[in-house]
Amino acid sequence: DQQVKQNSPSLSVQEGRISILNCDYTNSMFDYFLWYKKYPAEGPTFLISISSIKDKNEDGRFTVFLNKSAKHLSLHIVPSQPGDSAVYFCAAAFTGFQKLVFGTGTRLLVSP
Amino acid sequence: DTAVSQTPKYLVTQMGNDKSIKCEQNLGHDTMYWYKQDSKKFLKIMFSYNNKELIINETVPNRFSPKSPDKAHLNLHINSLELGDSAVYFCASSQDGSSNSPLHFGNGTRLTVT
């Protein structure tokens, strides 16, 4: 039962353009969402999060959008840089309960 | 100075053996976790400890036994290893175990059971 889905296994973008990574979830009780970035042979690192009381959260080049009615969130990276090339995991949780449910990741490749 | 360190990085062993993976965090966090990433890339929680007390225990075979001697360490011992145990195991920690306290992951231990 895959409660968090990232349907695009990979995405290729040119440097300077926008990268949009998508994530869908099935459990409407999730109320906290996070994005993690993972480089090869390293553990995931926290990138940005959003609570269900918001529909947008921005941190520098990274913005996460949440559409609760569609059970969909997206991560926008503008402008994309080659160093952003990594696997991006979407994760969902219930507030106050640290049991993250992860998607299977999207591999982003940003070419110069 | 690695924040969350786990050893070994690679572990190759035969079916039926017993092995341990060690994890240490120097962030002063209260909560530690073990996650498993299988061949399909699913990253799933196995255990969570808060101040040495077990908080989360997912449906994990009892061949897997976590041990937390203090809040900076959470080791994973696996008995009678099976082929299906082959995966990458990630240790992680967070400040207080709440959902808005980000996880800090180690670099993973790739376990291969032959």
PDB file of N, CA, C and O in Angstrom, chain A residues 23-78:
ATOM      1  N   CYS A  23       4.546  14.987  -6.258  1.00  0.00           N
ATOM      2  CA  CYS A  23       4.316  13.958  -5.248  1.00  0.00           C
ATOM      3  C   CYS A  23       2.817  13.896  -4.958  1.00  0.00           C
ATOM      4  O   CYS A  23       2.167  14.944  -4.814  1.00  0.00           O
ATOM      5  N   ASP A  24       2.273  12.705  -4.895  1.00  0.00           N
ATOM      6  CA  ASP A  24       0.864  12.517  -4.555  1.00  0.00           C
ATOM      7  C   ASP A  24       0.756  11.629  -3.322  1.00  0.00           C
ATOM      8  O   ASP A  24       1.589  10.738  -3.126  1.00  0.00           O
ATOM      9  N   TYR A  25      -0.265  11.859  -2.523  1.00  0.00           N
ATOM     10  CA  TYR A  25      -0.464  11.020  -1.350  1.00  0.00           C
ATOM     11  C   TYR A  25      -1.924  10.601  -1.281  1.00  0.00           C
ATOM     12  O   TYR A  25      -2.806  11.235  -1.857  1.00  0.00           O
ATOM     13  N   THR A  26      -2.166   9.508  -0.595  1.00  0.00           N
ATOM     14  CA  THR A  26      -3.518   8.964  -0.565  1.00  0.00           C
ATOM     15  C   THR A  26      -4.216   9.160   0.781  1.00  0.00           C
ATOM     16  O   THR A  26      -5.440   9.180   0.841  1.00  0.00           O
ATOM     17  N   ASN A  27      -3.442   9.311   1.856  1.00  0.00           N
ATOM     18  CA  ASN A  27      -4.025   9.413   3.189  1.00  0.00           C
ATOM     19  C   ASN A  27      -4.290  10.875   3.527  1.00  0.00           C
ATOM     20  O   ASN A  27      -3.362  11.654   3.735  1.00  0.00           O
ATOM     21  N   SER A  28      -5.557  11.254   3.594  1.00  0.00           N
ATOM     22  CA  SER A  28      -5.911  12.649   3.845  1.00  0.00           C
ATOM     23  C   SER A  28      -5.593  13.087   5.276  1.00  0.00           C
ATOM     24  O   SER A  28      -5.687  14.269   5.603  1.00  0.00           O
ATOM     25  N   MET A  29      -5.213  12.133   6.120  1.00  0.00           N
ATOM     26  CA  MET A  29      -4.867  12.478   7.496  1.00  0.00           C
ATOM     27  C   MET A  29      -3.437  12.998   7.614  1.00  0.00           C
ATOM     28  O   MET A  29      -3.065  13.569   8.642  1.00  0.00           O
ATOM     29  N   PHE A  30      -2.624  12.808   6.589  1.00  0.00           N
ATOM     30  CA  PHE A  30      -1.281  13.387   6.630  1.00  0.00           C
ATOM     31  C   PHE A  30      -1.408  14.900   6.721  1.00  0.00           C
ATOM     32  O   PHE A  30      -2.200  15.508   6.003  1.00  0.00           O
ATOM     33  N   ASP A  31      -0.629  15.504   7.599  1.00  0.00           N
ATOM     34  CA  ASP A  31      -0.724  16.954   7.721  1.00  0.00           C
ATOM     35  C   ASP A  31       0.642  17.633   7.786  1.00  0.00           C
ATOM     36  O   ASP A  31       0.729  18.825   8.105  1.00  0.00           O
ATOM     37  N   TYR A  32       1.675  16.905   7.471  1.00  0.00           N
ATOM     38  CA  TYR A  32       3.004  17.516   7.424  1.00  0.00           C
ATOM     39  C   TYR A  32       3.785  16.825   6.329  1.00  0.00           C
ATOM     40  O   TYR A  32       3.780  15.595   6.241  1.00  0.00           O
ATOM     41  N   PHE A  33       4.439  17.632   5.498  1.00  0.00           N
ATOM     42  CA  PHE A  33       5.104  17.085   4.322  1.00  0.00           C
ATOM     43  C   PHE A  33       6.520  17.636   4.224  1.00  0.00           C
ATOM     44  O   PHE A  33       6.778  18.793   4.555  1.00  0.00           O
ATOM     45  N   LEU A  34       7.420  16.794   3.743  1.00  0.00           N
ATOM     46  CA  LEU A  34       8.829  17.172   3.694  1.00  0.00           C
ATOM     47  C   LEU A  34       9.443  16.699   2.388  1.00  0.00           C
ATOM     48  O   LEU A  34       8.975  15.739   1.771  1.00  0.00           O
ATOM     49  N   TRP A  35      10.483  17.383   1.997  1.00  0.00           N
ATOM     50  CA  TRP A  35      11.309  16.945   0.870  1.00  0.00           C
ATOM     51  C   TRP A  35      12.732  16.721   1.365  1.00  0.00           C
ATOM     52  O   TRP A  35      13.282  17.532   2.113  1.00  0.00           O
ATOM     53  N   TYR A  36      13.304  15.612   0.921  1.00  0.00           N
ATOM     54  CA  TYR A  36      14.685  15.293   1.217  1.00  0.00           C
ATOM     55  C   TYR A  36      15.428  15.116  -0.106  1.00  0.00           C
ATOM     56  O   TYR A  36      14.870  14.662  -1.095  1.00  0.00           O
ATOM     57  N   LYS A  37      16.716  15.435  -0.067  1.00  0.00           N
ATOM     58  CA  LYS A  37      17.574  15.275  -1.222  1.00  0.00           C
ATOM     59  C   LYS A  37      18.646  14.243  -0.897  1.00  0.00           C
ATOM     60  O   LYS A  37      19.165  14.213   0.228  1.00  0.00           O
ATOM     61  N   LYS A  38      18.972  13.404  -1.878  1.00  0.00           N
ATOM     62  CA  LYS A  38      19.950  12.359  -1.613  1.00  0.00           C
ATOM     63  C   LYS A  38      20.962  12.279  -2.756  1.00  0.00           C
ATOM     64  O   LYS A  38      20.592  12.087  -3.917  1.00  0.00           O
ATOM     65  N   TYR A  39      22.237  12.396  -2.371  1.00  0.00           N
ATOM     66  CA  TYR A  39      23.330  12.165  -3.313  1.00  0.00           C
ATOM     67  C   TYR A  39      23.767  10.704  -3.196  1.00  0.00           C
ATOM     68  O   TYR A  39      23.548  10.065  -2.160  1.00  0.00           O
ATOM     69  N   PRO A  40      24.386  10.158  -4.246  1.00  0.00           N
ATOM     70  CA  PRO A  40      24.846   8.765  -4.207  1.00  0.00           C
ATOM     71  C   PRO A  40      25.767   8.508  -3.019  1.00  0.00           C
ATOM     72  O   PRO A  40      26.595   9.350  -2.671  1.00  0.00           O
ATOM     73  N   ALA A  41      25.604   7.361  -2.400  1.00  0.00           N
ATOM     74  CA  ALA A  41      26.440   6.900  -1.284  1.00  0.00           C
ATOM     75  C   ALA A  41      26.322   7.802  -0.049  1.00  0.00           C
ATOM     76  O   ALA A  41      27.199   7.754   0.822  1.00  0.00           O
ATOM     77  N   GLU A  42      25.295   8.623  -0.002  1.00  0.00           N
ATOM     78  CA  GLU A  42      25.056   9.435   1.186  1.00  0.00           C
ATOM     79  C   GLU A  42      23.622   9.209   1.665  1.00  0.00           C
ATOM     80  O   GLU A  42      22.776   8.693   0.933  1.00  0.00           O
ATOM     81  N   GLY A  43      23.359   9.620   2.907  1.00  0.00           N
ATOM     82  CA  GLY A  43      21.997   9.565   3.391  1.00  0.00           C
ATOM     83  C   GLY A  43      21.185  10.752   2.900  1.00  0.00           C
ATOM     84  O   GLY A  43      21.741  11.756   2.469  1.00  0.00           O
ATOM     85  N   PRO A  44      19.860  10.652   2.952  1.00  0.00           N
ATOM     86  CA  PRO A  44      19.016  11.792   2.581  1.00  0.00           C
ATOM     87  C   PRO A  44      19.264  12.980   3.508  1.00  0.00           C
ATOM     88  O   PRO A  44      19.548  12.802   4.696  1.00  0.00           O
ATOM     89  N   THR A  45      19.177  14.184   2.956  1.00  0.00           N
ATOM     90  CA  THR A  45      19.295  15.391   3.766  1.00  0.00           C
ATOM     91  C   THR A  45      18.022  16.211   3.616  1.00  0.00           C
ATOM     92  O   THR A  45      17.464  16.331   2.528  1.00  0.00           O
ATOM     93  N   PHE A  46      17.590  16.781   4.713  1.00  0.00           N
ATOM     94  CA  PHE A  46      16.365  17.562   4.739  1.00  0.00           C
ATOM     95  C   PHE A  46      16.503  18.806   3.875  1.00  0.00           C
ATOM     96  O   PHE A  46      17.525  19.504   3.915  1.00  0.00           O
ATOM     97  N   LEU A  47      15.450  19.096   3.107  1.00  0.00           N
ATOM     98  CA  LEU A  47      15.474  20.242   2.208  1.00  0.00           C
ATOM     99  C   LEU A  47      14.466  21.306   2.638  1.00  0.00           C
ATOM    100  O   LEU A  47      14.808  22.439   2.924  1.00  0.00           O
ATOM    101  N   ILE A  48      13.209  20.953   2.699  1.00  0.00           N
ATOM    102  CA  ILE A  48      12.161  21.910   2.992  1.00  0.00           C
ATOM    103  C   ILE A  48      10.917  21.145   3.429  1.00  0.00           C
ATOM    104  O   ILE A  48      10.747  19.971   3.083  1.00  0.00           O
ATOM    105  N   SER A  49      10.050  21.815   4.201  1.00  0.00           N
ATOM    106  CA  SER A  49       8.834  21.156   4.676  1.00  0.00           C
ATOM    107  C   SER A  49       7.658  22.112   4.584  1.00  0.00           C
ATOM    108  O   SER A  49       7.832  23.330   4.379  1.00  0.00           O
ATOM    109  N   ILE A  50       6.468  21.569   4.752  1.00  0.00           N
ATOM    110  CA  ILE A  50       5.264  22.381   4.750  1.00  0.00           C
ATOM    111  C   ILE A  50       4.203  21.717   5.611  1.00  0.00           C
ATOM    112  O   ILE A  50       4.037  20.486   5.579  1.00  0.00           O
ATOM    113  N   SER A  51       3.520  22.535   6.385  1.00  0.00           N
ATOM    114  CA  SER A  51       2.404  22.058   7.180  1.00  0.00           C
ATOM    115  C   SER A  51       1.128  22.173   6.359  1.00  0.00           C
ATOM    116  O   SER A  51       1.026  23.019   5.471  1.00  0.00           O
ATOM    117  N   SER A  52       0.151  21.366   6.689  1.00  0.00           N
ATOM    118  CA  SER A  52      -1.099  21.376   5.910  1.00  0.00           C
ATOM    119  C   SER A  52      -1.918  22.652   6.098  1.00  0.00           C
ATOM    120  O   SER A  52      -2.884  22.879   5.373  1.00  0.00           O
ATOM    121  N   ILE A  53      -1.519  23.503   7.048  1.00  0.00           N
ATOM    122  CA  ILE A  53      -2.255  24.761   7.215  1.00  0.00           C
ATOM    123  C   ILE A  53      -1.774  25.810   6.209  1.00  0.00           C
ATOM    124  O   ILE A  53      -2.349  26.887   6.112  1.00  0.00           O
ATOM    125  N   LYS A  54      -0.707  25.472   5.482  1.00  0.00           N
ATOM    126  CA  LYS A  54      -0.180  26.377   4.464  1.00  0.00           C
ATOM    127  C   LYS A  54      -0.358  25.749   3.083  1.00  0.00           C
ATOM    128  O   LYS A  54      -0.548  24.530   2.960  1.00  0.00           O
ATOM    129  N   ASP A  55      -0.266  26.574   2.059  1.00  0.00           N
ATOM    130  CA  ASP A  55      -0.256  26.012   0.716  1.00  0.00           C
ATOM    131  C   ASP A  55       1.055  26.299  -0.018  1.00  0.00           C
ATOM    132  O   ASP A  55       1.253  25.843  -1.147  1.00  0.00           O
ATOM    133  N   LYS A  56       1.938  27.030   0.649  1.00  0.00           N
ATOM    134  CA  LYS A  56       3.218  27.356   0.013  1.00  0.00           C
ATOM    135  C   LYS A  56       4.254  27.627   1.090  1.00  0.00           C
ATOM    136  O   LYS A  56       3.962  28.259   2.115  1.00  0.00           O
ATOM    137  N   ASN A  57       5.473  27.149   0.839  1.00  0.00           N
ATOM    138  CA  ASN A  57       6.584  27.492   1.708  1.00  0.00           C
ATOM    139  C   ASN A  57       7.822  27.667   0.839  1.00  0.00           C
ATOM    140  O   ASN A  57       8.084  26.853  -0.048  1.00  0.00           O
ATOM    141  N   GLU A  58       8.547  28.736   1.105  1.00  0.00           N
ATOM    142  CA  GLU A  58       9.663  29.092   0.235  1.00  0.00           C
ATOM    143  C   GLU A  58      10.950  29.205   1.047  1.00  0.00           C
ATOM    144  O   GLU A  58      10.954  29.724   2.154  1.00  0.00           O
ATOM    145  N   ASP A  59      12.037  28.704   0.469  1.00  0.00           N
ATOM    146  CA  ASP A  59      13.340  28.821   1.108  1.00  0.00           C
ATOM    147  C   ASP A  59      14.384  28.959   0.018  1.00  0.00           C
ATOM    148  O   ASP A  59      14.837  27.989  -0.579  1.00  0.00           O
ATOM    149  N   GLY A  60      14.725  30.218  -0.269  1.00  0.00           N
ATOM    150  CA  GLY A  60      15.718  30.461  -1.315  1.00  0.00           C
ATOM    151  C   GLY A  60      15.202  30.021  -2.668  1.00  0.00           C
ATOM    152  O   GLY A  60      14.136  30.439  -3.112  1.00  0.00           O
ATOM    153  N   ARG A  61      15.954  29.160  -3.317  1.00  0.00           N
ATOM    154  CA  ARG A  61      15.560  28.687  -4.649  1.00  0.00           C
ATOM    155  C   ARG A  61      14.483  27.604  -4.603  1.00  0.00           C
ATOM    156  O   ARG A  61      13.991  27.181  -5.659  1.00  0.00           O
ATOM    157  N   PHE A  62      14.153  27.139  -3.432  1.00  0.00           N
ATOM    158  CA  PHE A  62      13.235  26.011  -3.266  1.00  0.00           C
ATOM    159  C   PHE A  62      11.880  26.470  -2.744  1.00  0.00           C
ATOM    160  O   PHE A  62      11.805  27.206  -1.759  1.00  0.00           O
ATOM    161  N   THR A  63      10.817  26.028  -3.410  1.00  0.00           N
ATOM    162  CA  THR A  63       9.454  26.329  -2.988  1.00  0.00           C
ATOM    163  C   THR A  63       8.647  25.052  -3.032  1.00  0.00           C
ATOM    164  O   THR A  63       8.689  24.320  -4.031  1.00  0.00           O
ATOM    165  N   VAL A  64       7.912  24.798  -1.969  1.00  0.00           N
ATOM    166  CA  VAL A  64       7.021  23.643  -1.956  1.00  0.00           C
ATOM    167  C   VAL A  64       5.586  24.160  -1.962  1.00  0.00           C
ATOM    168  O   VAL A  64       5.238  25.101  -1.239  1.00  0.00           O
ATOM    169  N   PHE A  65       4.772  23.563  -2.834  1.00  0.00           N
ATOM    170  CA  PHE A  65       3.365  23.895  -2.951  1.00  0.00           C
ATOM    171  C   PHE A  65       2.538  22.693  -2.515  1.00  0.00           C
ATOM    172  O   PHE A  65       2.859  21.558  -2.873  1.00  0.00           O
ATOM    173  N   LEU A  66       1.471  22.974  -1.769  1.00  0.00           N
ATOM    174  CA  LEU A  66       0.600  21.904  -1.303  1.00  0.00           C
ATOM    175  C   LEU A  66      -0.831  22.164  -1.767  1.00  0.00           C
ATOM    176  O   LEU A  66      -1.375  23.241  -1.517  1.00  0.00           O
ATOM    177  N   ASN A  67      -1.419  21.177  -2.399  1.00  0.00           N
ATOM    178  CA  ASN A  67      -2.822  21.235  -2.824  1.00  0.00           C
ATOM    179  C   ASN A  67      -3.545  20.108  -2.093  1.00  0.00           C
ATOM    180  O   ASN A  67      -3.530  18.952  -2.522  1.00  0.00           O
ATOM    181  N   LYS A  68      -4.177  20.467  -0.969  1.00  0.00           N
ATOM    182  CA  LYS A  68      -4.781  19.437  -0.120  1.00  0.00           C
ATOM    183  C   LYS A  68      -5.964  18.754  -0.795  1.00  0.00           C
ATOM    184  O   LYS A  68      -6.170  17.550  -0.631  1.00  0.00           O
ATOM    185  N   SER A  69      -6.726  19.495  -1.544  1.00  0.00           N
ATOM    186  CA  SER A  69      -7.909  18.888  -2.169  1.00  0.00           C
ATOM    187  C   SER A  69      -7.495  17.840  -3.188  1.00  0.00           C
ATOM    188  O   SER A  69      -8.176  16.827  -3.374  1.00  0.00           O
ATOM    189  N   ALA A  70      -6.368  18.080  -3.841  1.00  0.00           N
ATOM    190  CA  ALA A  70      -5.872  17.120  -4.835  1.00  0.00           C
ATOM    191  C   ALA A  70      -4.923  16.112  -4.223  1.00  0.00           C
ATOM    192  O   ALA A  70      -4.465  15.189  -4.913  1.00  0.00           O
ATOM    193  N   LYS A  71      -4.594  16.294  -2.950  1.00  0.00           N
ATOM    194  CA  LYS A  71      -3.603  15.449  -2.270  1.00  0.00           C
ATOM    195  C   LYS A  71      -2.309  15.412  -3.088  1.00  0.00           C
ATOM    196  O   LYS A  71      -1.778  14.336  -3.429  1.00  0.00           O
ATOM    197  N   HIS A  72      -1.824  16.580  -3.362  1.00  0.00           N
ATOM    198  CA  HIS A  72      -0.671  16.717  -4.250  1.00  0.00           C
ATOM    199  C   HIS A  72       0.263  17.793  -3.721  1.00  0.00           C
ATOM    200  O   HIS A  72      -0.185  18.838  -3.256  1.00  0.00           O
ATOM    201  N   LEU A  73       1.545  17.514  -3.774  1.00  0.00           N
ATOM    202  CA  LEU A  73       2.502  18.570  -3.493  1.00  0.00           C
ATOM    203  C   LEU A  73       3.600  18.550  -4.542  1.00  0.00           C
ATOM    204  O   LEU A  73       3.809  17.543  -5.225  1.00  0.00           O
ATOM    205  N   SER A  74       4.226  19.701  -4.689  1.00  0.00           N
ATOM    206  CA  SER A  74       5.290  19.806  -5.671  1.00  0.00           C
ATOM    207  C   SER A  74       6.429  20.631  -5.102  1.00  0.00           C
ATOM    208  O   SER A  74       6.232  21.476  -4.229  1.00  0.00           O
ATOM    209  N   LEU A  75       7.604  20.345  -5.603  1.00  0.00           N
ATOM    210  CA  LEU A  75       8.818  21.086  -5.242  1.00  0.00           C
ATOM    211  C   LEU A  75       9.318  21.796  -6.490  1.00  0.00           C
ATOM    212  O   LEU A  75       9.538  21.152  -7.518  1.00  0.00           O
ATOM    213  N   HIS A  76       9.466  23.112  -6.389  1.00  0.00           N
ATOM    214  CA  HIS A  76       9.993  23.908  -7.486  1.00  0.00           C
ATOM    215  C   HIS A  76      11.400  24.371  -7.136  1.00  0.00           C
ATOM    216  O   HIS A  76      11.631  24.890  -6.023  1.00  0.00           O
ATOM    217  N   ILE A  77      12.293  24.208  -8.061  1.00  0.00           N
ATOM    218  CA  ILE A  77      13.671  24.679  -7.886  1.00  0.00           C
ATOM    219  C   ILE A  77      13.956  25.675  -8.998  1.00  0.00           C
ATOM    220  O   ILE A  77      13.917  25.330 -10.188  1.00  0.00           O
ATOM    221  N   VAL A  78      14.201  26.927  -8.582  1.00  0.00           N
ATOM    222  CA  VAL A  78      14.443  27.980  -9.574  1.00  0.00           C
ATOM    223  C   VAL A  78      15.553  28.911  -9.093  1.00  0.00           C
ATOM    224  O   VAL A  78      15.420  29.476  -7.998  1.00  0.00           O
TER     225      VAL A  78
END
